[in-house]
Tab-separated table of C-alpha atoms in Angstrom:
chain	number	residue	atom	x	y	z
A	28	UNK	CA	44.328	151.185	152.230
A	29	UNK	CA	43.126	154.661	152.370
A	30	UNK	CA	44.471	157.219	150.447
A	31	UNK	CA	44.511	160.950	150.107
A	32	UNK	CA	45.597	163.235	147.235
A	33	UNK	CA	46.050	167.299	147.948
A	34	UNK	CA	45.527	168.520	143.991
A	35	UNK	CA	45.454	172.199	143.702
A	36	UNK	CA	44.316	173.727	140.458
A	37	UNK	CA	41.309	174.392	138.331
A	38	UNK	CA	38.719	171.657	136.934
A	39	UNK	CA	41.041	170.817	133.987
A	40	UNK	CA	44.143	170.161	136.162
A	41	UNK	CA	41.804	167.553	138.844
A	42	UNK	CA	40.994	166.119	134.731
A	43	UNK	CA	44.525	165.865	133.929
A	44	UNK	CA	44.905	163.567	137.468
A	45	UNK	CA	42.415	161.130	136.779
A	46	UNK	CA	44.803	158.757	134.898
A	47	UNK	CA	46.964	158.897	138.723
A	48	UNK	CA	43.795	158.048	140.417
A	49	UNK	CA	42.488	155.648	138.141
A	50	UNK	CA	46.037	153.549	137.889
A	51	UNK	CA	46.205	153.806	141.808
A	52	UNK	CA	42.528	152.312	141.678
A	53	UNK	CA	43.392	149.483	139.315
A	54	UNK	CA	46.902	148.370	141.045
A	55	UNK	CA	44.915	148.728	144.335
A	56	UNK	CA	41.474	147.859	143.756
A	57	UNK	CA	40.257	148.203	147.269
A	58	UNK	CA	41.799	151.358	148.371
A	59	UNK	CA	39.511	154.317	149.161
A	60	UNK	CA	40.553	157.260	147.552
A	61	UNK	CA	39.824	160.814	148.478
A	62	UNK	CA	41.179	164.401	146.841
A	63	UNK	CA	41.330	167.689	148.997
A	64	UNK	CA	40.555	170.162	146.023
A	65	UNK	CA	39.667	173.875	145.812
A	66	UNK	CA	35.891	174.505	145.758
A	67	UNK	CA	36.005	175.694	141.777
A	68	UNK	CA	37.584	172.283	141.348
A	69	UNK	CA	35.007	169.849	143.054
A	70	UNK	CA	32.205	169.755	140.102
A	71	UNK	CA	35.036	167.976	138.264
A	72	UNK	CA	34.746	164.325	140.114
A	73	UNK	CA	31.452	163.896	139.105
A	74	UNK	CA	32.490	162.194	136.434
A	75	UNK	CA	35.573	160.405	138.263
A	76	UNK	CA	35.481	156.900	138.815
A	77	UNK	CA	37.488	156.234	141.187
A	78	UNK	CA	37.286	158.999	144.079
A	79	UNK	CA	34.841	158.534	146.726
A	80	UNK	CA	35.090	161.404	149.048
A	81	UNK	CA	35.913	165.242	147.791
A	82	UNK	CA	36.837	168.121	150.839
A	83	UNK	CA	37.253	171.062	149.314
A	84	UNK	CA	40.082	173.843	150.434
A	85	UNK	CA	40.901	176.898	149.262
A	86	UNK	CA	44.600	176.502	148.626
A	87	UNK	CA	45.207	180.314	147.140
A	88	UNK	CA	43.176	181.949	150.094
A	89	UNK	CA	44.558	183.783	152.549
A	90	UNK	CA	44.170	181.054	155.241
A	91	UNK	CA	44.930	181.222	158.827
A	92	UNK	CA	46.706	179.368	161.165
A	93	UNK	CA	43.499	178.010	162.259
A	94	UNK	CA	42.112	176.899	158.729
A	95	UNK	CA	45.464	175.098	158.039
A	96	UNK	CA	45.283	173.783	161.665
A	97	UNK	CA	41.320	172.464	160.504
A	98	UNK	CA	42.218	170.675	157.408
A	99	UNK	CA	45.090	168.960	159.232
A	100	UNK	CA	42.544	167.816	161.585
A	101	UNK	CA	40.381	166.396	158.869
A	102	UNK	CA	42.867	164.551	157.324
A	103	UNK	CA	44.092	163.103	160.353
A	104	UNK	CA	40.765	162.193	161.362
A	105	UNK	CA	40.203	159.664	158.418
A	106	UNK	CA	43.769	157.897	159.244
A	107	UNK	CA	44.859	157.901	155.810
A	108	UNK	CA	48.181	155.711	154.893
A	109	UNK	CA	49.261	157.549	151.952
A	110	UNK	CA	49.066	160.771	150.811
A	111	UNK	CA	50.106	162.277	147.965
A	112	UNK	CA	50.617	166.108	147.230
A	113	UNK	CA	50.719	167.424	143.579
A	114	UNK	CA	51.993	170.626	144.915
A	115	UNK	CA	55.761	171.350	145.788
A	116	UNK	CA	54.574	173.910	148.713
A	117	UNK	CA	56.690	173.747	151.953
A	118	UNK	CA	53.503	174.889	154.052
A	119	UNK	CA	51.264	171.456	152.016
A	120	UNK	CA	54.680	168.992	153.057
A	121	UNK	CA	54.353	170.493	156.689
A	122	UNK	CA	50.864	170.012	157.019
A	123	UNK	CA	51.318	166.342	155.516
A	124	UNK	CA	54.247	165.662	157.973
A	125	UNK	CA	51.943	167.001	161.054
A	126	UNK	CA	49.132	164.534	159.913
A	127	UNK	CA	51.170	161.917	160.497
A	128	UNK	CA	50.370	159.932	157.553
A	129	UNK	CA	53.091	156.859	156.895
A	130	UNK	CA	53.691	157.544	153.081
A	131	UNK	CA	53.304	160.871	152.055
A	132	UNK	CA	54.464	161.667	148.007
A	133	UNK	CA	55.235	164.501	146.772
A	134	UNK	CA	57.787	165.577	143.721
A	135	UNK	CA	61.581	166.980	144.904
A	136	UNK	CA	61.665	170.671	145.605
A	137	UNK	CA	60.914	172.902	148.868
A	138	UNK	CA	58.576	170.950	150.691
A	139	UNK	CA	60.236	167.312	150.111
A	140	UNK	CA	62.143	167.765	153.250
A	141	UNK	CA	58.794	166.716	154.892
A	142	UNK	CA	58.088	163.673	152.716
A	143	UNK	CA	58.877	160.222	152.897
A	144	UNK	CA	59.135	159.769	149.263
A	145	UNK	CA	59.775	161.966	146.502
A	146	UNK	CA	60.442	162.280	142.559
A	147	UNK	CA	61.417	164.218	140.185
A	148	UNK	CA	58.761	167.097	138.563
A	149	UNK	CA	59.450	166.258	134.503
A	150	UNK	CA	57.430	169.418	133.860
A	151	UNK	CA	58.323	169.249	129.619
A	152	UNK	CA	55.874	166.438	129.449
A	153	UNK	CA	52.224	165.651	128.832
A	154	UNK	CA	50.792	166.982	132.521
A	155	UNK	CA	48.802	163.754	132.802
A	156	UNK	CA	52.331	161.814	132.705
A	157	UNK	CA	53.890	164.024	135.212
A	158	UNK	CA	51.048	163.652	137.845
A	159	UNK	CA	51.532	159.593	137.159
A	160	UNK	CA	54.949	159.651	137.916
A	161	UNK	CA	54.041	160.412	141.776
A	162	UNK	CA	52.797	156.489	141.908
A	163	UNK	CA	56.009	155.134	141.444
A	164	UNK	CA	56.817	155.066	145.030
A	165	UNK	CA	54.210	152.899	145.653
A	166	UNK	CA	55.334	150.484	142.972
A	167	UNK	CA	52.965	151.480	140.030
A	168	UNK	CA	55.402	151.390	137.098
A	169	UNK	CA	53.136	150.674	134.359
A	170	UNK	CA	52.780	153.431	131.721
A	171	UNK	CA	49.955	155.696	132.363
A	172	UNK	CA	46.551	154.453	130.763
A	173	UNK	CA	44.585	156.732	128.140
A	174	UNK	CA	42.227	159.784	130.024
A	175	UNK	CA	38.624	158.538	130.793
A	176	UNK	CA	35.846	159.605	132.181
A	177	UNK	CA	33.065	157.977	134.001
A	178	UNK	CA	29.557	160.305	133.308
A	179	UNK	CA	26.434	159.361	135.653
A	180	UNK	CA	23.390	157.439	133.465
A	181	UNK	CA	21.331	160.459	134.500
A	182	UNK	CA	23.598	162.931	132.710
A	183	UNK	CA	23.470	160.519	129.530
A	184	UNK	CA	19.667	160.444	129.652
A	185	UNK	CA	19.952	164.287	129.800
A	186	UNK	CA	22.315	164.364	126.726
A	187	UNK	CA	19.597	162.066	124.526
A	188	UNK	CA	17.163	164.409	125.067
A	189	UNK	CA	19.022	167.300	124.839
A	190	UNK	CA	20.107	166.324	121.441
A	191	UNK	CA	16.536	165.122	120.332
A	192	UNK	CA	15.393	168.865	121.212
A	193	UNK	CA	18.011	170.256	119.245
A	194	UNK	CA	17.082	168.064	116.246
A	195	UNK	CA	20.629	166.625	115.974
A	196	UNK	CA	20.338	163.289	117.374
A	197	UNK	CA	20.520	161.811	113.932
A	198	UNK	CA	22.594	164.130	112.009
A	199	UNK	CA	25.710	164.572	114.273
A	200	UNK	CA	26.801	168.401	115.267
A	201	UNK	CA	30.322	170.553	115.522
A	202	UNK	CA	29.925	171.314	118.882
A	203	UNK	CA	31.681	174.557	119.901
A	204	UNK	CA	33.215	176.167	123.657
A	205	UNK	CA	33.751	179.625	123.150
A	206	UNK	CA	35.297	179.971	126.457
A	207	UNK	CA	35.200	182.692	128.973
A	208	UNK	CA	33.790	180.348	131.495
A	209	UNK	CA	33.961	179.038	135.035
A	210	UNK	CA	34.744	175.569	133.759
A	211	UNK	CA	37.667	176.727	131.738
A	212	UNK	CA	41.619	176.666	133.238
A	213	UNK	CA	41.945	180.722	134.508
A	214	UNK	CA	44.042	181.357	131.481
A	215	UNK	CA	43.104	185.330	130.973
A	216	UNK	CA	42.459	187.489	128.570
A	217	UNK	CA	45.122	185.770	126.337
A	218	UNK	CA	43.112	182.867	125.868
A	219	UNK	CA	39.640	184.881	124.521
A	220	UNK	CA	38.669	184.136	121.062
A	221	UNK	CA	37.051	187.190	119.849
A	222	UNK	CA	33.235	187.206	118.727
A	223	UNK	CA	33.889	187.994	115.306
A	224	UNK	CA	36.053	185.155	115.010
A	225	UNK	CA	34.040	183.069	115.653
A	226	UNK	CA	30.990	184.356	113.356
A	227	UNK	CA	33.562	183.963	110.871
A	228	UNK	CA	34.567	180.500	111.377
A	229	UNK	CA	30.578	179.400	111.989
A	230	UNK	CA	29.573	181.092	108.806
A	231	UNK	CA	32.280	178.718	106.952
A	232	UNK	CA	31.264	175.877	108.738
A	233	UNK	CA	27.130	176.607	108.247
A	234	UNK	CA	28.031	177.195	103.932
A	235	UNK	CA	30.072	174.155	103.478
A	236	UNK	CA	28.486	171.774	105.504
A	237	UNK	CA	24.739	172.605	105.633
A	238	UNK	CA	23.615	169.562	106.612
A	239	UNK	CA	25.778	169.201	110.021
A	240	UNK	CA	24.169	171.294	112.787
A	241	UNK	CA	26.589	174.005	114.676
A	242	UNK	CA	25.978	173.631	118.135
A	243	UNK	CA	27.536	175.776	120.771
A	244	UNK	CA	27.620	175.732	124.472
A	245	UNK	CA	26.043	178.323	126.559
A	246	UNK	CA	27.000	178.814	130.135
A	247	UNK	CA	26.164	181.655	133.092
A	248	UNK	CA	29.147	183.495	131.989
A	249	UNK	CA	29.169	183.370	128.767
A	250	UNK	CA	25.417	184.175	127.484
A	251	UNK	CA	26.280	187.748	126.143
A	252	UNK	CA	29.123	186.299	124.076
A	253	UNK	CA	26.444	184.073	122.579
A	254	UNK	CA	23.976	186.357	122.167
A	255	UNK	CA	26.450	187.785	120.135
A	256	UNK	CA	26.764	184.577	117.969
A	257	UNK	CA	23.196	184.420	117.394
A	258	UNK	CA	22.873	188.050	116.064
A	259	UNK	CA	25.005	187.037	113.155
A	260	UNK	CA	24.414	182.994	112.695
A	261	UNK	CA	20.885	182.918	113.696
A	262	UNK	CA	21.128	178.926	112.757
A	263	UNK	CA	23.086	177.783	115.590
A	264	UNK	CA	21.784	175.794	118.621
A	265	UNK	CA	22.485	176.285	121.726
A	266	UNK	CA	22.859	173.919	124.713
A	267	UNK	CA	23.315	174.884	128.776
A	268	UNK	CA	23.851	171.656	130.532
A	269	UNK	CA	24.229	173.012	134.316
A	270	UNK	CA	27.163	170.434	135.010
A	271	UNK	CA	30.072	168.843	134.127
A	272	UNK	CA	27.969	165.330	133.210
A	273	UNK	CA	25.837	166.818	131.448
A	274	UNK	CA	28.402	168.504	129.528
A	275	UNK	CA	30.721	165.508	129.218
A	276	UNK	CA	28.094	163.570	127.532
A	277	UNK	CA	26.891	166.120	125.334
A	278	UNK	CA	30.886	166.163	123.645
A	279	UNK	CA	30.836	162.281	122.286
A	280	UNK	CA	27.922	163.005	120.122
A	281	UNK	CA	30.242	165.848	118.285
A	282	UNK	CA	31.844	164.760	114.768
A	283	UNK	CA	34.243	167.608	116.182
A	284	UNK	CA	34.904	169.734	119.042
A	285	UNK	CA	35.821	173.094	118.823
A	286	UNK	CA	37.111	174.868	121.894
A	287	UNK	CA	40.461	176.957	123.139
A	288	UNK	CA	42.481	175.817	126.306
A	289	UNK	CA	40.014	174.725	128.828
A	290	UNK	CA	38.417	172.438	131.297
A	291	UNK	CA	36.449	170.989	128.188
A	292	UNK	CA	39.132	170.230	125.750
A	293	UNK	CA	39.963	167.616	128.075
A	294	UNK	CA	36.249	166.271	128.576
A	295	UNK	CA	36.666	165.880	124.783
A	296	UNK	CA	39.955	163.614	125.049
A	297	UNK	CA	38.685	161.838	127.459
A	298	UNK	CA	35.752	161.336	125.533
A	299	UNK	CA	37.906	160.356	122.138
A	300	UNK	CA	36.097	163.217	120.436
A	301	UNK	CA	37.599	164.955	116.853
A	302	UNK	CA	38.832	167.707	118.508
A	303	UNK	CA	40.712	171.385	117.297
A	304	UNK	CA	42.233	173.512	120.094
A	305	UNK	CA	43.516	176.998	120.061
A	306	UNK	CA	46.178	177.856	122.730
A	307	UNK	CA	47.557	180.995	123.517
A	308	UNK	CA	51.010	180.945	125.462
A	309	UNK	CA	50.444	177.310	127.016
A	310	UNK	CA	52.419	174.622	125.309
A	311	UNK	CA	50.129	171.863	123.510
A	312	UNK	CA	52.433	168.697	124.272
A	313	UNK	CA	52.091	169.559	128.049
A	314	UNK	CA	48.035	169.337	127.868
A	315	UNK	CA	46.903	166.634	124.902
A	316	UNK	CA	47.643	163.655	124.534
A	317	UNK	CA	49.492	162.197	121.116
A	318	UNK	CA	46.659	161.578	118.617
A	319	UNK	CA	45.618	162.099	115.010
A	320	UNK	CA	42.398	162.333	116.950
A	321	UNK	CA	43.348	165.736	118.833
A	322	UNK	CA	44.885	168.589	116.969
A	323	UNK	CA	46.602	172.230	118.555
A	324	UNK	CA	46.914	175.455	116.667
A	325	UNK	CA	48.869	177.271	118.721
A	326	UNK	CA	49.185	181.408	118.604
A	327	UNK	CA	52.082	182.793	117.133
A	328	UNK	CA	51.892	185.726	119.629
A	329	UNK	CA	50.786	183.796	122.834
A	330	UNK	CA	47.421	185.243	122.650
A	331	UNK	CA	44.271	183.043	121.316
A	332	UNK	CA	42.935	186.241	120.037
A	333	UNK	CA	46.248	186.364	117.129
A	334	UNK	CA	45.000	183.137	115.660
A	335	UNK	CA	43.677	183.771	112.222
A	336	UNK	CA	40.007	182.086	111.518
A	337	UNK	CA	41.523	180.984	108.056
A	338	UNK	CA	44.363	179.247	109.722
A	339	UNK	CA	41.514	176.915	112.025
A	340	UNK	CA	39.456	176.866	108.781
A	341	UNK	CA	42.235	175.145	107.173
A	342	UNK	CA	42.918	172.725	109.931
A	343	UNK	CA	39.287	171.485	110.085
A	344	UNK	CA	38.951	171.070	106.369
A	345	UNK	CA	42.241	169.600	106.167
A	346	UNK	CA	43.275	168.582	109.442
């Protein structure tokens, strides 16, 4: 059986459909399973174990009739049986329908009119749960299994050493994401923690445990922000793994992760990782799991920035 799924979104949405894939994988253990996936979104399956092909379309663009015309051509190609779009688009249900694939899923709404099975979007819950609920046309019942990841022995290799030239390995680390990265969800300006905040919170962290290194993760976009850092906490260490494996198996070596609504918060579920979010106007049940193991502090305001550093100070002393 050959399957396609059509998941638009950023890297932390393809993370929150990995449970879908992996359940499809498990109930059918033969089926080939491809995603069509914005380019932003592609670095994300190279820690998915169960995709084999990624082709990558710009969903949001301004596309012609010709590039719609293309990717229906390269979906029909490969002959897929099902298909299954995460998207309630009329345009994605009329491309599906002109592909002529048997079983194409979708949830109920503008573009089910095209589909040969449908369900209903539950949008209140946990995201992960909601994408699941698009196997049940195909029989999968089962209650959706815990978010994993599968991170290539090279990246793991990379994350040893990494942590060796830090001068952690042993000790353990509070690994921070500041944000304001290409990895993270597009959230906006309402999901920034400022700079100060987090010299604040570091500075706590760096007098009360001395012994546990703060380590905080630098990426292309990011470096003046953690310049920034540096200038006032000196101390820290900074990593700059240059992909998502490398940065997924950097996070399990964390006694806590530290990190505001992004791609990585859910590398660090999926990794079982301590973990402290701060989310701005996005609701925490629809994004982590339930778990002593995960904790939210949400903004009073709907803007990251509102949260208080005493109020995440208290939840990682106390949480």
């Amino acid at each position: 059986m050959r399957v396609v799924a059509l998941v638009p979104g950023g890297i932390g949405d393809q993370i929150l459909f990995f449970p879908t894939l992996d359940g499809l994988k498990r109930y059918y253990p033969d089926a080939q399973i491809d995603v069509v996936v914005e380019p932003r979104s592609k670095p994300a399956y190279r820690v998915s174990k169960s995709v084999q092909e990624v082709v990558t379309f710009d969903y949001k663009d301004r596309n012609s009739l010709a590039d719609w015309s293309n990717l229906v051509g390269t979906i029909r190609d490969r002959e897929y049986d099902v298909a299954i779009t995460v998207g309630q688009s009329w345009l994605v249900g009329l491309l599906l329908w002109l592909t002529g694939i048997p079983i194409r899923i979708g949830y109920q709404g503008k573009g089910s009119v095209f589909l040969t099975n449908s369900v209903p979007l539950k949008a209140s819950q946990y995201a992960a749960a909601a994408y699941h609920d698009l196997l049940q046309p195909l029989g999968i019942n089962s209650p959706i299994s815990e978010l994993t990841v599968s991170v290539p022995k090279p990246d793991i290799e990379w994350a040893q050493k990494e942590q060796k030239r830090l001068g952690v390995h042993e000790t353990g680390y509070i690994l921070i994401h500041v944000g304001s990265s290409q990895l993270s969800q597009s959230k906006g300006l309402e999901n920034v923690y400022p700079v100060e905040n987090w010299q604040q919170i570091i500075q706590d962290l760096q007098h009360k445990q001395p012994d546990l290194p703060v380590v905080v993760i630098k990426e292309p976009d990011n470096e003046q922000f953690v310049r920034s850092l540096l200038q006032y906490s000196p101390d820290i260490k900074v990593t700059s793994p240059d992909d998502l494996g490398k940065l997924t198996a950097m996070i399990p070596g964390a006694s806590l992760m530290l990190c505001t609504d992004s791609a990585p918060l859910h590398l660090s579920v999926a990794t079982q990782t301590y973990t402290i979010a701060l989310f701005g106007s996005t609701d925490p049940a629809k994004v982590l799991p339930k778990s002593d193991k995960f904790l939210a502090i949400k903004s009073p305001t709907g803007k990251v920035a509102d949260i208080a550093p005493n109020t995440i100070l208290e939840k990682i002393w106390g949480g």
